[in-house]
Amino acid sequence: MTPVLDQQFDVTTLSPLRGRVLAAARTAGLPGSRAVDVMLALHELAANAVRHGAGSGRLRITRTASELCCAVTDAGPAGPDPWLCQPGHGLWLVQQAADRVSVVTGPAGSKVTAVFSLPLPQAGLSARRGAASWESARGVP
Amino acid sequence: MTDVSLLEISVGTDPSGTVVALSGESDMTTTGQLSEVLAAQLTGGSRHLIVDLSDLRFADSASIRILLVAHRALRAKGGGLELVNPHPNVARTLTLLGLDKMLRVR
């Protein structure tokens, strides 16, 4: 699957990364406030990789018909610390913002995936189409 | 590493007290700068600080925690830290962190 965004990052590129994530989330069809949530959450994951992981990492966003799947990987020896899941900390924010979060840690590093549901344009369109045909049917004598 | 900081901090006073105005973006690369300014206010005897967030477009959990630490230190002296006019992105960070009730926001 072709990613919507595939970007290496380190401490010097966190700010431009935020801009690219926000643009990618909007382009993928998320409404403004949800796109901001994606940006806020992915910044926290990237910052965790920089601070507690390998110092750099890779962010990959792919989309399906219904979801935006955002994975942050780093080659650090340990996964995210459990205390990061407390209120006020980065992973807490990610868990509040995303629809699903998973963390995989292994000898090669860690991968945190945050999934955001996309709005369903098909449902909206068919509902409108249904309403339009009902209107036109009623207009026929 | 870029030499230009993402964050600009100015300290002034208005009738309600000392105002620390943040502008730009505040993240893990600027937490040292932010805590230095707030620590200087604390050691300078401030008990109450107003942090003007009107021009701050982004704040992450690391920088919000700096504000929370300063708030707790000020509260221990009988004062507190008040956040004023947060940008929607920053207000959202506070909500998602679960800190919008712990820090005073207006």
mmCIF file of C-alpha atoms in Angstrom:
data_model
loop_
_atom_site.group_PDB
_atom_site.id
_atom_site.type_symbol
_atom_site.label_atom_id
_atom_site.label_comp_id
_atom_site.label_asym_id
_atom_site.label_seq_id
_atom_site.Cartn_x
_atom_site.Cartn_y
_atom_site.Cartn_z
ATOM 1 C CA MET A 1 0.000 0.000 0.000
ATOM 2 C CA THR A 2 1.387 3.416 -0.923
ATOM 3 C CA PRO A 3 1.793 5.469 2.243
ATOM 4 C CA VAL A 4 0.154 8.864 2.585
ATOM 5 C CA LEU A 5 3.325 9.958 4.401
ATOM 6 C CA ASP A 6 6.627 8.195 5.010
ATOM 7 C CA GLN A 7 9.136 10.294 6.875
ATOM 8 C CA GLN A 8 12.313 9.828 8.899
ATOM 9 C CA PHE A 9 12.642 12.206 11.847
ATOM 10 C CA ASP A 10 14.951 13.271 14.646
ATOM 11 C CA VAL A 11 15.002 16.102 17.187
ATOM 12 C CA THR A 12 15.733 18.722 14.493
ATOM 13 C CA THR A 13 12.760 17.820 12.278
ATOM 14 C CA LEU A 14 9.860 17.529 14.738
ATOM 15 C CA SER A 15 8.320 20.873 13.761
ATOM 16 C CA PRO A 16 8.222 20.265 9.973
ATOM 17 C CA LEU A 17 7.011 16.729 10.716
ATOM 18 C CA ARG A 18 3.990 18.189 12.532
ATOM 19 C CA GLY A 19 3.158 20.329 9.500
ATOM 20 C CA ARG A 20 3.368 17.358 7.130
ATOM 21 C CA VAL A 21 1.241 15.147 9.382
ATOM 22 C CA LEU A 22 -1.450 17.829 9.647
ATOM 23 C CA ALA A 23 -1.510 18.295 5.852
ATOM 24 C CA ALA A 24 -1.614 14.515 5.254
ATOM 25 C CA ALA A 25 -4.480 14.028 7.725
ATOM 26 C CA ARG A 26 -6.509 16.809 6.080
ATOM 27 C CA THR A 27 -5.809 15.457 2.596
ATOM 28 C CA ALA A 28 -6.926 11.998 3.771
ATOM 29 C CA GLY A 29 -10.332 13.509 4.551
ATOM 30 C CA LEU A 30 -10.286 14.094 8.297
ATOM 31 C CA PRO A 31 -12.165 17.206 9.421
ATOM 32 C CA GLY A 32 -10.009 20.029 10.854
ATOM 33 C CA SER A 33 -10.239 19.212 14.568
ATOM 34 C CA ARG A 34 -9.604 15.491 14.007
ATOM 35 C CA ALA A 35 -6.629 16.290 11.756
ATOM 36 C CA VAL A 36 -5.231 18.368 14.645
ATOM 37 C CA ASP A 37 -5.684 15.339 16.958
ATOM 38 C CA VAL A 38 -3.616 13.221 14.533
ATOM 39 C CA MET A 39 -0.877 15.881 14.505
ATOM 40 C CA LEU A 40 -0.845 16.227 18.315
ATOM 41 C CA ALA A 41 -0.745 12.445 18.836
ATOM 42 C CA LEU A 42 1.934 11.702 16.252
ATOM 43 C CA HIS A 43 4.138 14.473 17.587
ATOM 44 C CA GLU A 44 4.013 12.786 21.016
ATOM 45 C CA LEU A 45 4.968 9.424 19.506
ATOM 46 C CA ALA A 46 7.826 10.970 17.522
ATOM 47 C CA ALA A 47 9.007 12.932 20.581
ATOM 48 C CA ASN A 48 8.946 9.722 22.660
ATOM 49 C CA ALA A 49 11.085 7.977 20.039
ATOM 50 C CA VAL A 50 13.557 10.876 20.137
ATOM 51 C CA ARG A 51 13.673 11.173 23.931
ATOM 52 C CA HIS A 52 13.229 7.635 25.210
ATOM 53 C CA GLY A 53 14.024 5.553 22.139
ATOM 54 C CA ALA A 54 16.760 5.621 19.542
ATOM 55 C CA GLY A 55 16.886 9.416 19.130
ATOM 56 C CA SER A 56 15.340 9.166 15.686
ATOM 57 C CA GLY A 57 12.651 7.145 13.983
ATOM 58 C CA ARG A 58 10.290 6.730 11.093
ATOM 59 C CA LEU A 59 6.667 7.743 10.757
ATOM 60 C CA ARG A 60 4.476 6.031 8.207
ATOM 61 C CA ILE A 61 0.834 6.854 7.530
ATOM 62 C CA THR A 62 -1.284 4.613 5.333
ATOM 63 C CA ARG A 63 -4.988 4.840 4.641
ATOM 64 C CA THR A 64 -7.717 2.366 3.973
ATOM 65 C CA ALA A 65 -11.295 3.197 2.968
ATOM 66 C CA SER A 66 -12.254 3.669 6.601
ATOM 67 C CA GLU A 67 -9.074 4.358 8.584
ATOM 68 C CA LEU A 68 -5.856 6.297 8.801
ATOM 69 C CA CYS A 69 -3.167 4.021 10.191
ATOM 70 C CA CYS A 70 -0.154 5.834 11.680
ATOM 71 C CA ALA A 71 2.932 3.887 12.758
ATOM 72 C CA VAL A 72 5.984 5.289 14.513
ATOM 73 C CA THR A 73 8.979 2.975 14.708
ATOM 74 C CA ASP A 74 12.346 3.445 16.353
ATOM 75 C CA ALA A 75 15.330 1.192 16.921
ATOM 76 C CA GLY A 76 15.616 1.973 20.638
ATOM 77 C CA PRO A 77 16.262 -0.846 23.076
ATOM 78 C CA ALA A 78 13.135 -0.321 25.174
ATOM 79 C CA GLY A 79 9.512 0.383 24.430
ATOM 80 C CA PRO A 80 7.630 3.366 25.837
ATOM 81 C CA ASP A 81 7.818 3.615 29.639
ATOM 82 C CA PRO A 82 4.592 2.672 31.435
ATOM 83 C CA TRP A 83 4.492 6.038 33.208
ATOM 84 C CA LEU A 84 4.039 7.709 29.814
ATOM 85 C CA CYS A 85 0.484 6.289 29.894
ATOM 86 C CA GLN A 86 -0.465 8.437 32.926
ATOM 87 C CA PRO A 87 -2.591 11.598 32.543
ATOM 88 C CA GLY A 88 -0.396 14.545 31.528
ATOM 89 C CA HIS A 89 1.994 12.382 29.536
ATOM 90 C CA GLY A 90 2.472 11.711 25.845
ATOM 91 C CA LEU A 91 1.005 8.236 25.506
ATOM 92 C CA TRP A 92 -2.008 9.232 27.569
ATOM 93 C CA LEU A 93 -2.690 11.961 25.012
ATOM 94 C CA VAL A 94 -2.263 9.458 22.157
ATOM 95 C CA GLN A 95 -4.725 7.051 23.773
ATOM 96 C CA GLN A 96 -7.283 9.833 24.239
ATOM 97 C CA ALA A 97 -6.861 11.148 20.682
ATOM 98 C CA ALA A 98 -6.737 7.933 18.627
ATOM 99 C CA ASP A 99 -9.513 5.411 18.049
ATOM 100 C CA ARG A 100 -7.081 2.514 18.645
ATOM 101 C CA VAL A 101 -3.458 2.303 19.812
ATOM 102 C CA SER A 102 -1.124 -0.677 19.830
ATOM 103 C CA VAL A 103 2.463 -0.973 21.055
ATOM 104 C CA VAL A 104 4.847 -3.696 19.908
ATOM 105 C CA THR A 105 8.307 -3.910 21.476
ATOM 106 C CA GLY A 106 11.027 -6.329 20.455
ATOM 107 C CA PRO A 107 14.795 -6.644 20.163
ATOM 108 C CA ALA A 108 14.767 -4.565 16.969
ATOM 109 C CA GLY A 109 13.024 -1.620 18.654
ATOM 110 C CA SER A 110 9.474 -0.529 19.140
ATOM 111 C CA LYS A 111 6.486 0.263 16.959
ATOM 112 C CA VAL A 112 3.494 2.239 18.142
ATOM 113 C CA THR A 113 0.462 2.310 15.861
ATOM 114 C CA ALA A 114 -2.352 4.825 16.273
ATOM 115 C CA VAL A 115 -5.469 4.351 14.162
ATOM 116 C CA PHE A 116 -7.957 7.114 13.379
ATOM 117 C CA SER A 117 -11.353 6.390 11.812
ATOM 118 C CA LEU A 118 -12.135 8.338 8.661
ATOM 119 C CA PRO A 119 -15.566 9.836 8.071
ATOM 120 C CA LEU A 120 -17.740 7.698 5.810
ATOM 121 C CA PRO A 121 -18.437 9.786 2.672
ATOM 122 C CA GLN A 122 -20.204 6.860 0.907
ATOM 123 C CA ALA A 123 -22.925 6.676 3.544
ATOM 124 C CA GLY A 124 -23.509 10.432 3.306
ATOM 125 C CA LEU A 125 -23.617 10.368 -0.498
ATOM 126 C CA SER A 126 -26.040 7.459 -0.775
ATOM 127 C CA ALA A 127 -28.315 9.033 1.839
ATOM 128 C CA ARG A 128 -28.342 12.248 -0.183
ATOM 129 C CA ARG A 129 -28.895 10.305 -3.407
ATOM 130 C CA GLY A 130 -31.792 8.498 -1.734
ATOM 131 C CA ALA A 131 -33.326 11.789 -0.674
ATOM 132 C CA ALA A 132 -32.865 13.261 -4.171
ATOM 133 C CA SER A 133 -34.557 10.287 -5.877
ATOM 134 C CA TRP A 134 -37.383 10.407 -3.368
ATOM 135 C CA GLU A 135 -37.828 14.114 -4.201
ATOM 136 C CA SER A 136 -37.830 13.458 -7.959
ATOM 137 C CA ALA A 137 -40.144 10.461 -7.586
ATOM 138 C CA ARG A 138 -42.587 12.642 -5.704
ATOM 139 C CA GLY A 139 -42.327 15.260 -8.470
ATOM 140 C CA VAL A 140 -43.502 12.765 -11.122
ATOM 141 C CA PRO A 141 -47.264 13.004 -11.583
ATOM 142 C CA MET B 1 20.074 21.523 14.955
ATOM 143 C CA THR B 2 18.547 24.819 14.019
ATOM 144 C CA ASP B 3 19.854 27.888 15.853
ATOM 145 C CA VAL B 4 16.512 29.637 15.742
ATOM 146 C CA SER B 5 14.208 28.561 18.539
ATOM 147 C CA LEU B 6 10.612 27.727 17.719
ATOM 148 C CA LEU B 7 9.529 29.517 20.865
ATOM 149 C CA GLU B 8 9.677 33.195 21.751
ATOM 150 C CA ILE B 9 9.089 34.203 25.363
ATOM 151 C CA SER B 10 8.530 37.732 26.604
ATOM 152 C CA VAL B 11 7.961 38.805 30.186
ATOM 153 C CA GLY B 12 6.036 41.969 31.038
ATOM 154 C CA THR B 13 3.639 43.357 33.565
ATOM 155 C CA ASP B 14 0.068 44.530 33.286
ATOM 156 C CA PRO B 15 -2.419 45.660 35.970
ATOM 157 C CA SER B 16 -3.214 42.021 36.815
ATOM 158 C CA GLY B 17 0.437 41.056 37.396
ATOM 159 C CA THR B 18 3.407 39.483 35.636
ATOM 160 C CA VAL B 19 2.590 38.218 32.167
ATOM 161 C CA VAL B 20 4.736 35.613 30.415
ATOM 162 C CA ALA B 21 3.763 35.647 26.738
ATOM 163 C CA LEU B 22 4.626 32.618 24.613
ATOM 164 C CA SER B 23 4.616 32.731 20.843
ATOM 165 C CA GLY B 24 5.438 30.220 18.129
ATOM 166 C CA GLU B 25 5.663 26.543 19.021
ATOM 167 C CA SER B 26 6.579 24.913 22.303
ATOM 168 C CA ASP B 27 7.878 21.347 22.281
ATOM 169 C CA MET B 28 10.568 19.133 23.787
ATOM 170 C CA THR B 29 13.258 21.248 22.067
ATOM 171 C CA THR B 30 12.173 24.396 23.920
ATOM 172 C CA THR B 31 11.343 23.068 27.414
ATOM 173 C CA GLY B 32 14.743 24.200 28.792
ATOM 174 C CA GLN B 33 14.118 27.754 27.598
ATOM 175 C CA LEU B 34 10.619 27.768 29.117
ATOM 176 C CA SER B 35 11.589 26.304 32.491
ATOM 177 C CA GLU B 36 14.507 28.768 32.774
ATOM 178 C CA VAL B 37 12.181 31.751 32.376
ATOM 179 C CA LEU B 38 9.607 30.369 34.809
ATOM 180 C CA ALA B 39 12.280 29.399 37.370
ATOM 181 C CA ALA B 40 13.683 32.963 37.209
ATOM 182 C CA GLN B 41 10.195 34.288 38.011
ATOM 183 C CA LEU B 42 9.862 31.896 40.936
ATOM 184 C CA THR B 43 13.252 32.773 42.426
ATOM 185 C CA GLY B 44 12.472 36.443 41.784
ATOM 186 C CA GLY B 45 9.570 36.131 44.227
ATOM 187 C CA SER B 46 6.586 35.876 41.876
ATOM 188 C CA ARG B 47 3.566 34.194 43.456
ATOM 189 C CA HIS B 48 1.168 34.614 40.589
ATOM 190 C CA LEU B 49 1.928 34.350 36.887
ATOM 191 C CA ILE B 50 -0.254 34.906 33.859
ATOM 192 C CA VAL B 51 0.851 32.923 30.817
ATOM 193 C CA ASP B 52 -0.498 34.486 27.639
ATOM 194 C CA LEU B 53 -0.975 31.749 25.027
ATOM 195 C CA SER B 54 -2.640 33.863 22.289
ATOM 196 C CA ASP B 55 0.283 33.481 19.883
ATOM 197 C CA LEU B 56 1.324 29.944 20.757
ATOM 198 C CA ARG B 57 0.272 27.678 17.877
ATOM 199 C CA PHE B 58 1.454 24.398 19.364
ATOM 200 C CA ALA B 59 2.320 22.936 22.761
ATOM 201 C CA ASP B 60 3.195 19.315 23.503
ATOM 202 C CA SER B 61 2.911 17.317 26.723
ATOM 203 C CA ALA B 62 6.518 18.086 27.705
ATOM 204 C CA SER B 63 5.944 21.842 27.635
ATOM 205 C CA ILE B 64 2.555 21.646 29.357
ATOM 206 C CA ARG B 65 4.214 19.666 32.158
ATOM 207 C CA ILE B 66 6.691 22.549 32.638
ATOM 208 C CA LEU B 67 3.694 24.870 33.144
ATOM 209 C CA LEU B 68 2.152 22.380 35.577
ATOM 210 C CA VAL B 69 5.372 22.151 37.619
ATOM 211 C CA ALA B 70 5.522 25.961 37.810
ATOM 212 C CA HIS B 71 1.856 26.084 38.805
ATOM 213 C CA ARG B 72 2.477 23.650 41.676
ATOM 214 C CA ALA B 73 5.503 25.625 42.881
ATOM 215 C CA LEU B 74 3.491 28.879 42.798
ATOM 216 C CA ARG B 75 0.553 27.250 44.538
ATOM 217 C CA ALA B 76 2.884 26.118 47.329
ATOM 218 C CA LYS B 77 3.639 29.831 47.857
ATOM 219 C CA GLY B 78 -0.072 30.648 47.956
ATOM 220 C CA GLY B 79 -0.345 31.776 44.334
ATOM 221 C CA GLY B 80 -0.739 30.039 41.015
ATOM 222 C CA LEU B 81 -0.306 30.116 37.277
ATOM 223 C CA GLU B 82 -3.111 31.148 34.969
ATOM 224 C CA LEU B 83 -3.269 30.330 31.264
ATOM 225 C CA VAL B 84 -4.898 32.973 29.108
ATOM 226 C CA ASN B 85 -6.441 32.737 25.652
ATOM 227 C CA PRO B 86 -5.068 29.410 24.390
ATOM 228 C CA HIS B 87 -5.078 28.724 20.640
ATOM 229 C CA PRO B 88 -7.542 25.879 19.830
ATOM 230 C CA ASN B 89 -4.627 23.455 19.195
ATOM 231 C CA VAL B 90 -3.141 24.206 22.626
ATOM 232 C CA ALA B 91 -6.548 24.016 24.324
ATOM 233 C CA ARG B 92 -6.987 20.601 22.705
ATOM 234 C CA THR B 93 -3.601 19.415 24.056
ATOM 235 C CA LEU B 94 -4.712 20.451 27.566
ATOM 236 C CA THR B 95 -7.998 18.569 27.187
ATOM 237 C CA LEU B 96 -6.400 15.411 25.760
ATOM 238 C CA LEU B 97 -3.807 15.409 28.555
ATOM 239 C CA GLY B 98 -6.586 15.653 31.130
ATOM 240 C CA LEU B 99 -5.045 18.836 32.550
ATOM 241 C CA ASP B 100 -7.658 21.390 31.491
ATOM 242 C CA LYS B 101 -9.198 21.165 34.977
ATOM 243 C CA MET B 102 -5.870 21.219 36.835
ATOM 244 C CA LEU B 103 -4.554 24.414 35.279
ATOM 245 C CA ARG B 104 -6.617 27.550 35.402
ATOM 246 C CA VAL B 105 -7.545 28.598 31.856
ATOM 247 C CA ARG B 106 -9.445 31.703 30.811
#
